[in-house]
Short mmCIF file of C-alpha atoms and ligand atoms in Angstrom, two decimals:
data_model
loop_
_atom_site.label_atom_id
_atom_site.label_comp_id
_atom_site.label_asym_id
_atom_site.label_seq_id
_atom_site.Cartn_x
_atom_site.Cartn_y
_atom_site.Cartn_z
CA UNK A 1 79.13 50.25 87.14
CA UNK A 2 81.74 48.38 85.05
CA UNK A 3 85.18 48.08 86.56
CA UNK A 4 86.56 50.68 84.16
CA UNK A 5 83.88 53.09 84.80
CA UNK A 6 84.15 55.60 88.12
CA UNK A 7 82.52 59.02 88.51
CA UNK A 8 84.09 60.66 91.64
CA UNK A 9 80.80 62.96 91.85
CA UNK A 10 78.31 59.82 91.48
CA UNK A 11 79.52 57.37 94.18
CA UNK A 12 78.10 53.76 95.03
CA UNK A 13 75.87 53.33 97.90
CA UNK A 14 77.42 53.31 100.97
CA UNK A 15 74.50 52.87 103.26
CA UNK A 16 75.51 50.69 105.94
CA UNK A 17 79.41 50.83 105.47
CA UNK A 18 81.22 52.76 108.12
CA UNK A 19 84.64 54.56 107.50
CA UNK A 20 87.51 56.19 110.20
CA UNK A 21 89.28 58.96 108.32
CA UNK A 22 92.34 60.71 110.14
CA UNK A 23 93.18 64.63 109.32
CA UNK A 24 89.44 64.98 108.87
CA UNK A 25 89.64 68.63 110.55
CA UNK A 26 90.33 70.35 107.06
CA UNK A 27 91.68 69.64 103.55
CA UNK A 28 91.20 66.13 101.77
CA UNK A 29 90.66 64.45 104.61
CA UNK A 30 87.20 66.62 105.46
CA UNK A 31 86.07 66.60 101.77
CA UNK A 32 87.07 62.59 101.68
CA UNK A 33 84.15 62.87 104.59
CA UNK A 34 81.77 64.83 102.75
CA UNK A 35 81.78 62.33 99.53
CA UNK A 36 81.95 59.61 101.74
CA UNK A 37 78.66 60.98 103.93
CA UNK A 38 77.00 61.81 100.72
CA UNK A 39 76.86 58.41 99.19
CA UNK A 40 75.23 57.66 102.97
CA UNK A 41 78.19 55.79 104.93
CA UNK A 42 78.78 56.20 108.37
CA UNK A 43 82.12 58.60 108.89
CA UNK A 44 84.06 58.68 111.98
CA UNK A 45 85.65 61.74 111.62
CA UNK A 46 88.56 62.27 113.70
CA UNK A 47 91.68 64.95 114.53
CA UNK A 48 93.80 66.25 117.11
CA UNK A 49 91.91 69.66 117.59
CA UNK A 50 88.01 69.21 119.34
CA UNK A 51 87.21 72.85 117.91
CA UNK A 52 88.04 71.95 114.60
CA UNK A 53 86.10 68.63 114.70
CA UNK A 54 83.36 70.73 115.57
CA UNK A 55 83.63 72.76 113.03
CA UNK A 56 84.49 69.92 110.21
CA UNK A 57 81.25 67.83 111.75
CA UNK A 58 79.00 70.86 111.11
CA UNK A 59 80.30 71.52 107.79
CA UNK A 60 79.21 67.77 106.90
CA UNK A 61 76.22 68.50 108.30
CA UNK A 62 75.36 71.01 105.66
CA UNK A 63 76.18 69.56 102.96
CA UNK A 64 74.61 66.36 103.92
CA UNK A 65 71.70 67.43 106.53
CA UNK A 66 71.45 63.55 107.39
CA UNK A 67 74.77 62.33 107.21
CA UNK A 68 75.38 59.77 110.07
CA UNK A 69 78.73 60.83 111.17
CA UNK A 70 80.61 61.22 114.35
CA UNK A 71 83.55 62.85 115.92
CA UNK A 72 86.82 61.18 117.91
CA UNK A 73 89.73 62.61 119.25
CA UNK A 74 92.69 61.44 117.81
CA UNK A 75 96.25 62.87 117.21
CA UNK A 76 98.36 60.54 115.05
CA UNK A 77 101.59 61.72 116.29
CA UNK A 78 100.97 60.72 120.32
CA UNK A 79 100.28 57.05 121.00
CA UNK A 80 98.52 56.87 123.71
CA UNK A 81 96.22 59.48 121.38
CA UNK A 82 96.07 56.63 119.00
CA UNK A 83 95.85 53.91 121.42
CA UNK A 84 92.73 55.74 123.11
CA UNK A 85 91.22 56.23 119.95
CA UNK A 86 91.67 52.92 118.52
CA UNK A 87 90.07 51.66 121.90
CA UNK A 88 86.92 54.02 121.18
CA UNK A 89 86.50 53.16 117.32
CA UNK A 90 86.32 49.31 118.19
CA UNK A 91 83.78 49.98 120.81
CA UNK A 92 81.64 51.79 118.23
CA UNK A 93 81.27 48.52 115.94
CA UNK A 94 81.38 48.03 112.32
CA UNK A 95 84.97 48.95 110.54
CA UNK A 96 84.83 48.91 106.23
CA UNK A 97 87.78 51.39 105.94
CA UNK A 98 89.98 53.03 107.37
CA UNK A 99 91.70 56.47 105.26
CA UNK A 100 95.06 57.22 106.86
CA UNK A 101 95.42 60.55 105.33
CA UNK A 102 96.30 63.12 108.19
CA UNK A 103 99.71 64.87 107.63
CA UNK A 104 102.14 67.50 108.06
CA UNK A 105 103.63 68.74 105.01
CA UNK A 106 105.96 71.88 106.81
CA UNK A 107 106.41 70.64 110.02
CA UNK A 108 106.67 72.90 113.00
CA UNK A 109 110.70 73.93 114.43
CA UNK A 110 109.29 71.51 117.28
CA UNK A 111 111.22 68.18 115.53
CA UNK A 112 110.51 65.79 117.84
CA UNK A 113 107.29 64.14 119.87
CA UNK A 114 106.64 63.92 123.48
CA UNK A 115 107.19 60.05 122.71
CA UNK A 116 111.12 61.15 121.34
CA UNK A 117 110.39 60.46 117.41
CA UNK A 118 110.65 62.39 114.70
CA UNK A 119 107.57 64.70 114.30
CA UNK A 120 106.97 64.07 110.33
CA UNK A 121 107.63 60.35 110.52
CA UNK A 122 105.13 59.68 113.76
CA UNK A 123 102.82 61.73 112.20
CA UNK A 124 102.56 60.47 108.85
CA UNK A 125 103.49 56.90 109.37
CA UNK A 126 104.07 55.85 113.32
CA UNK A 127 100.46 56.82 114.18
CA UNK A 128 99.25 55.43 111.07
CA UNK A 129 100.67 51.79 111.08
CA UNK A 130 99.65 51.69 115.49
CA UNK A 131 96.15 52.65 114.15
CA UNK A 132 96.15 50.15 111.61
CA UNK A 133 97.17 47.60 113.66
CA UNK A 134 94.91 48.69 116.33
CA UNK A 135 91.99 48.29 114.50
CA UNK A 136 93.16 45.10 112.19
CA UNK A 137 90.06 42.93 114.38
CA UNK A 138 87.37 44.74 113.55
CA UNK A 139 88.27 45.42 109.75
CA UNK A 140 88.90 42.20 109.10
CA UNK A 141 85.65 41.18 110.72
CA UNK A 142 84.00 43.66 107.90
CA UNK A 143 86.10 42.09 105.20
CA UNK A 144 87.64 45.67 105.03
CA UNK A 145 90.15 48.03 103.18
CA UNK A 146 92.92 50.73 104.33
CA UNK A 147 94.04 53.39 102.27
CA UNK A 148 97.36 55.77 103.09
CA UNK A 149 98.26 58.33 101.38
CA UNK A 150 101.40 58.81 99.59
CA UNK A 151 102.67 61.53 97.33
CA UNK A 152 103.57 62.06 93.58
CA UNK A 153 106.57 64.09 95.14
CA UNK A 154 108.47 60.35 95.88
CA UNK A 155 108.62 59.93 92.28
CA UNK A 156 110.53 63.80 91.71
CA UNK A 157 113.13 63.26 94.89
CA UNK A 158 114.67 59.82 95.82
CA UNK A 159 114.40 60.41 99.46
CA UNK A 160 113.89 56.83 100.53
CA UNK A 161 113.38 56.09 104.07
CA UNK A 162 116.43 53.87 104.96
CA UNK A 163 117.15 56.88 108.16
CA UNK A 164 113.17 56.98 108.48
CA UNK A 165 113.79 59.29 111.41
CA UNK A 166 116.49 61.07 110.10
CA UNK A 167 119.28 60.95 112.78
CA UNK A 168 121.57 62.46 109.73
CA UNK A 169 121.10 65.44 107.53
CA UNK A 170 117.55 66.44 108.34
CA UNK A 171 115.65 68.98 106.40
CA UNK A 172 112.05 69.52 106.46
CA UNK A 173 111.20 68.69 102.42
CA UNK A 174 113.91 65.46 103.01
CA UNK A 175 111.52 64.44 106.03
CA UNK A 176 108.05 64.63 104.69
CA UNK A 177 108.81 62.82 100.97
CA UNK A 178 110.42 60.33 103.15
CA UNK A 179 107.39 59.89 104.96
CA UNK A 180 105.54 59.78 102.32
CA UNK A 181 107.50 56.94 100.70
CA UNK A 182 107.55 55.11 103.74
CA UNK A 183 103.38 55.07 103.78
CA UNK A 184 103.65 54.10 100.12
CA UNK A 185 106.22 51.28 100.90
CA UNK A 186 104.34 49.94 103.83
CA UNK A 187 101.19 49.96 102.28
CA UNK A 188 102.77 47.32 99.78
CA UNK A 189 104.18 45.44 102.76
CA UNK A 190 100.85 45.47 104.48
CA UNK A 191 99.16 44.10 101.53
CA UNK A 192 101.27 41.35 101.23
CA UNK A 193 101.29 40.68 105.40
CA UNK A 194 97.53 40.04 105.25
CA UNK A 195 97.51 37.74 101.89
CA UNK A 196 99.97 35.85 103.57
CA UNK A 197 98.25 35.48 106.54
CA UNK A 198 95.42 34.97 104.81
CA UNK A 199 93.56 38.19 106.54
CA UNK A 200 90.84 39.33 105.13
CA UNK A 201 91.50 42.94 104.61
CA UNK A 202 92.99 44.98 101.38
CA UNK A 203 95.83 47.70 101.69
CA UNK A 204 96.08 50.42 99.18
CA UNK A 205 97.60 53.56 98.37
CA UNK A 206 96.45 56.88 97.09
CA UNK A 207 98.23 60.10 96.16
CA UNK A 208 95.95 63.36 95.78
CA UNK A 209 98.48 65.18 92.68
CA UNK A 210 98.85 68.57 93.48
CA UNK A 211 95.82 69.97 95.91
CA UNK A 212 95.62 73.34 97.55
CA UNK A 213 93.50 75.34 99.42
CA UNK A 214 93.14 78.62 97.32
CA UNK A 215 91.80 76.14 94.47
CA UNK A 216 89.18 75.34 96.93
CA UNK A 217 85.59 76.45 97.19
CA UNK A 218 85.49 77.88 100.79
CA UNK A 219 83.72 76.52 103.59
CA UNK A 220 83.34 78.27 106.71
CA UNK A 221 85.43 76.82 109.47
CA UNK A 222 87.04 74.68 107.23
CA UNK A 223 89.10 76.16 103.93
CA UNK A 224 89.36 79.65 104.36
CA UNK A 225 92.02 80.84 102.94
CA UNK A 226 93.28 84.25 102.43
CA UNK A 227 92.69 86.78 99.25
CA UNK A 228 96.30 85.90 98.86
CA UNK A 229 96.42 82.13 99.11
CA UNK A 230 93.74 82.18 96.35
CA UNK A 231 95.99 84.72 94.32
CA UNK A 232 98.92 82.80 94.87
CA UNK A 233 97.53 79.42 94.21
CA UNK A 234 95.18 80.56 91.40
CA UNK A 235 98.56 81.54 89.44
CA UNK A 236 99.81 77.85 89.43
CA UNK A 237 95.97 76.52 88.17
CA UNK A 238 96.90 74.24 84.95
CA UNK A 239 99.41 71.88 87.48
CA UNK A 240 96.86 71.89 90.47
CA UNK A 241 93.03 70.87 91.71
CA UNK A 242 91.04 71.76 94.42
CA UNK A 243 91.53 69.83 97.42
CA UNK A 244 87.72 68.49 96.44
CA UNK A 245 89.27 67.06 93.68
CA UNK A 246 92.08 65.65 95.31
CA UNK A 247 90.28 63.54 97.69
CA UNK A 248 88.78 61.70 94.95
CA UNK A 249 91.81 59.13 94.41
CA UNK A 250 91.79 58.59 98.24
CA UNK A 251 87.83 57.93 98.21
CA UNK A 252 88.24 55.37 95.03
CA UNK A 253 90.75 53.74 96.42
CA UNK A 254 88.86 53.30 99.81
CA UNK A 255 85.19 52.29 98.38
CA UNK A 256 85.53 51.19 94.66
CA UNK A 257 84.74 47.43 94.60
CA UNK A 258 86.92 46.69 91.74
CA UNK A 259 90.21 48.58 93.32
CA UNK A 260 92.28 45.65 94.18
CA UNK A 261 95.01 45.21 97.23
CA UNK A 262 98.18 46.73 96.83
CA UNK A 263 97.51 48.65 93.98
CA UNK A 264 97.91 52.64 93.86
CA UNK A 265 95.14 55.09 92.72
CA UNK A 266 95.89 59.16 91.85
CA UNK A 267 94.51 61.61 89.35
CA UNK A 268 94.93 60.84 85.01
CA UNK A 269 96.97 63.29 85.05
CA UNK A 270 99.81 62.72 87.72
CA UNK A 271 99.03 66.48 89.64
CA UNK A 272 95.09 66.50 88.49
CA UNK A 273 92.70 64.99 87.07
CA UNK A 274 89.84 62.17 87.55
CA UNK A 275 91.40 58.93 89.67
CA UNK A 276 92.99 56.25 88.12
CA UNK A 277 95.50 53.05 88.78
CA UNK A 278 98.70 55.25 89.66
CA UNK A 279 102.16 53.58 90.08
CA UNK A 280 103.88 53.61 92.98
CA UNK A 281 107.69 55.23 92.64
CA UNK A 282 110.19 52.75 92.23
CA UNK A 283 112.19 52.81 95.20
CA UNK A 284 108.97 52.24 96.97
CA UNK A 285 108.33 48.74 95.45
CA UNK A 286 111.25 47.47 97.02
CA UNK A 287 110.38 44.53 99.47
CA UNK A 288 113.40 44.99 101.15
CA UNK A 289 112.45 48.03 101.96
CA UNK A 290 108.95 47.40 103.71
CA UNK A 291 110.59 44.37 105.61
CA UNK A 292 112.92 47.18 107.42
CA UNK A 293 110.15 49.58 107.45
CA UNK A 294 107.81 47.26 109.12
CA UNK A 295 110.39 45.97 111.69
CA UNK A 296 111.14 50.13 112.13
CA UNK A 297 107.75 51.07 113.17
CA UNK A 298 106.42 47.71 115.38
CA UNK A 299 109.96 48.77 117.67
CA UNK A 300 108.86 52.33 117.82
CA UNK A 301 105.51 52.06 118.34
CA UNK A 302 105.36 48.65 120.02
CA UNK A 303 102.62 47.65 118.16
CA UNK A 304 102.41 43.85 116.37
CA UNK A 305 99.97 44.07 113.80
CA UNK A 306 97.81 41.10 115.21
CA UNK A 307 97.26 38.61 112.18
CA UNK A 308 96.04 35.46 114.09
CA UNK A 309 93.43 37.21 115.71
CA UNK A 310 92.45 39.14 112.60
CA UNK A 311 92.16 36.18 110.22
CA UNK A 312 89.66 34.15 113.35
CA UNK A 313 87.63 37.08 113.49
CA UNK A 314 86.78 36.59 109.91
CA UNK A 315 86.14 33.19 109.65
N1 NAP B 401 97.58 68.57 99.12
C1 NAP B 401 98.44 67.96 98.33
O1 NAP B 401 98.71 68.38 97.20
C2 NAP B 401 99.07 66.68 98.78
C3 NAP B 401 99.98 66.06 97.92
C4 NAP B 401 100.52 64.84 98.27
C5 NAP B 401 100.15 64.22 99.46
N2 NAP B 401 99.30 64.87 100.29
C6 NAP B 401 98.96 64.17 101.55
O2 NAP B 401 97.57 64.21 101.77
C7 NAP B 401 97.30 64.25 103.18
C8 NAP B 401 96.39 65.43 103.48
O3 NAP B 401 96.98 66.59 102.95
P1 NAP B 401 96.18 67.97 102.88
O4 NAP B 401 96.64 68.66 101.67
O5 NAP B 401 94.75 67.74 103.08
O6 NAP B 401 96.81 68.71 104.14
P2 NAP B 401 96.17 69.78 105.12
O7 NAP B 401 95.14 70.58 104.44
O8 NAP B 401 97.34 70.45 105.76
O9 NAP B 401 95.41 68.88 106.21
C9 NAP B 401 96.15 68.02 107.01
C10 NAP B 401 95.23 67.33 107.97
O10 NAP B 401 96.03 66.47 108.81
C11 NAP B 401 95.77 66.83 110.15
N3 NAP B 401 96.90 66.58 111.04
C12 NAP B 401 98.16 67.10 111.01
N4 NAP B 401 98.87 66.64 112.03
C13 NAP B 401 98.05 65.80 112.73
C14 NAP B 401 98.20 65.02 113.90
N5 NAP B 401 99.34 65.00 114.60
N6 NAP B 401 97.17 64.27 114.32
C15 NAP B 401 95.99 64.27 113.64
N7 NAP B 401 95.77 65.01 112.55
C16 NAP B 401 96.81 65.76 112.10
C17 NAP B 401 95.42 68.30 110.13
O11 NAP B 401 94.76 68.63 111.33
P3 NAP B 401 94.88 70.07 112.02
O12 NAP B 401 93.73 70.85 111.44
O13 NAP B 401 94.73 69.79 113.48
O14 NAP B 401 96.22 70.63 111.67
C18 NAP B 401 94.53 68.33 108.90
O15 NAP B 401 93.23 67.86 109.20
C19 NAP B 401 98.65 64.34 103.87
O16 NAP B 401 99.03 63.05 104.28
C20 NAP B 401 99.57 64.85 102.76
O17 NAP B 401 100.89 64.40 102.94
C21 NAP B 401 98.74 66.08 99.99
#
């Protein structure tokens, strides 16, 4: 494979690698797992839900009778979830990559945590950057990668994160693009943390386009959408993929060899397509903005991502 050349159906060999993805219960997260188990890595599959682990493992299963994958209990929006988790994945062993991908898109009326954040923010970036940070030893042992997932809709609104829990003038849509340019901004930041600090370990970013479920082939326990979801979904077709599809910028950017730190991967054609270099919305690229961010989420988390340590168990 030349670095120019990818086919999202035809991956590398993973054999031996060994991958965490959260939001692996349904959507790209679970069919991230599939292509992932597929091209014969390891795949810790994890969500919030035991039931629908269950069901996600077995789905892997048939598509890949020997995929070596396994299940952990972990809700990004609690951290003691994500502490306990993190705890579990390092006891397992070998880290290559770690996708951050689980999300909430319309969040519940619930709008805060048992931990007092926002729900959308500790969800989609909280959990995410304690996880990270968690597991920064053992992927920088593997020489590893992390991927989160951002959004093409930060490039349509300007809803930059500078209220990342949104203490003013809250709406739902306001809250998840912020999110969403928060774990494109500190994907940046991360990247240029662990150059600095001469860890190791790559951060990227990956944005699906447009994904749905009634674009999806079906798969019991896992997309099942209604006659209507696939009505209603089918009708927007020429802007949208399957959520299949949509993993496949999330799975480049996590396993292709030539995909380089801090750079962002989605599909050729913004909301679909194959996966190519993407660029991250402008407001995002700020550095300013990842300094705060990053300051932000080790005071509400309490987690210091732990560099020293990282970069020794390396070398
Ligand atoms: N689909 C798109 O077009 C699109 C576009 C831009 C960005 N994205 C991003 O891509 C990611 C995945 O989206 P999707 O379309 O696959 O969404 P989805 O089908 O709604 O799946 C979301 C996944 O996240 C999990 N999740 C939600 N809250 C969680 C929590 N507190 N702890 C652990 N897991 C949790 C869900 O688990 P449960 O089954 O337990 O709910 C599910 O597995 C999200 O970060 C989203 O923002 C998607």
């Amino acid at each position: 494979m030349t670095r120019a050349e990818w086919d999202p159906e035809n991956l590398p060999d993973l054999s031996g690698r060994s991958y965490l993805v959260t939001g692996a219960t349904r959507g790209l997260g679970y069919f991230a797992c599939e292509q992932l188990a597929a091209a014969g890595a390891h795949v810790l599959l994890t969500g919030r839900n035991p039931h629908s682990l269950s069901a996600a493992k077995a789905a892997v299963k048939r598509s890949t009778p020997d995929a070596a994958i396994e299940t952990l209990l972990l809700d990004t929006s609690n951290m003691g979830s994500v502490r306990a988790a993190a705890a579990t994945a390092r006891a397992r062993g070998r880290l290559d990559g770690l996708l951050l991908n689980a999300g909430v898109v319309h969040p519940p009326k619930q709008r805060e945590t048992v931990g007092g954040h926002e729900l959308v923010f500790a969800t989609n970036v909280l959990g995410h950057f304690a996880l990270a940070g968690e597991l920064l030893k053992p992927l920088a042992a593997a020489r590893g990668r992390m991927v989160w997932v951002g959004s093409m809709s930060t490039s349509l609104w300007r809803h930059l994160p500078t209220d990342p829990e949104l203490r003013e003038g809250y709406t739902p849509w306001k809250a998840y693009v912020q999110s969403k340019a928060a774990t494109t901004a500190l994907a940046l930041e991360a990247d240029k943390m662990l150059r600095a600090h001469g860890v190791p370990v790559e951060s990227l970013v990956a944005h699906p386009g447009y994904s749905t479920s009634g674009r999806t082939r079906g798969v019991r326990g896992v997309n099942e959408p209604s006659r209507l979801t696939r009505f209603l979904d089918n009708l927007q077709a020429p802007i949208t993929q399957s959520k299949e599809q949509g993993a496949w910028a999330l799975v480049r950017a996590l396993v292709d060899p030539y995909a380089e730190g801090g750079s962002m991967y989605g599909p050729a054609l913004v909301a679909r397509g194959a996966p190519r270099r993407a660029t991250p919305a402008r407001g995002t690229r700020s550095g300013d903005l990842g300094t705060e961010l990053w300051r932000a989420c080790e005071t509400a988390t309490h987690v210091k991502w732990p560099f020293e340590r990282a970069r020794r168990a390396a070398s």
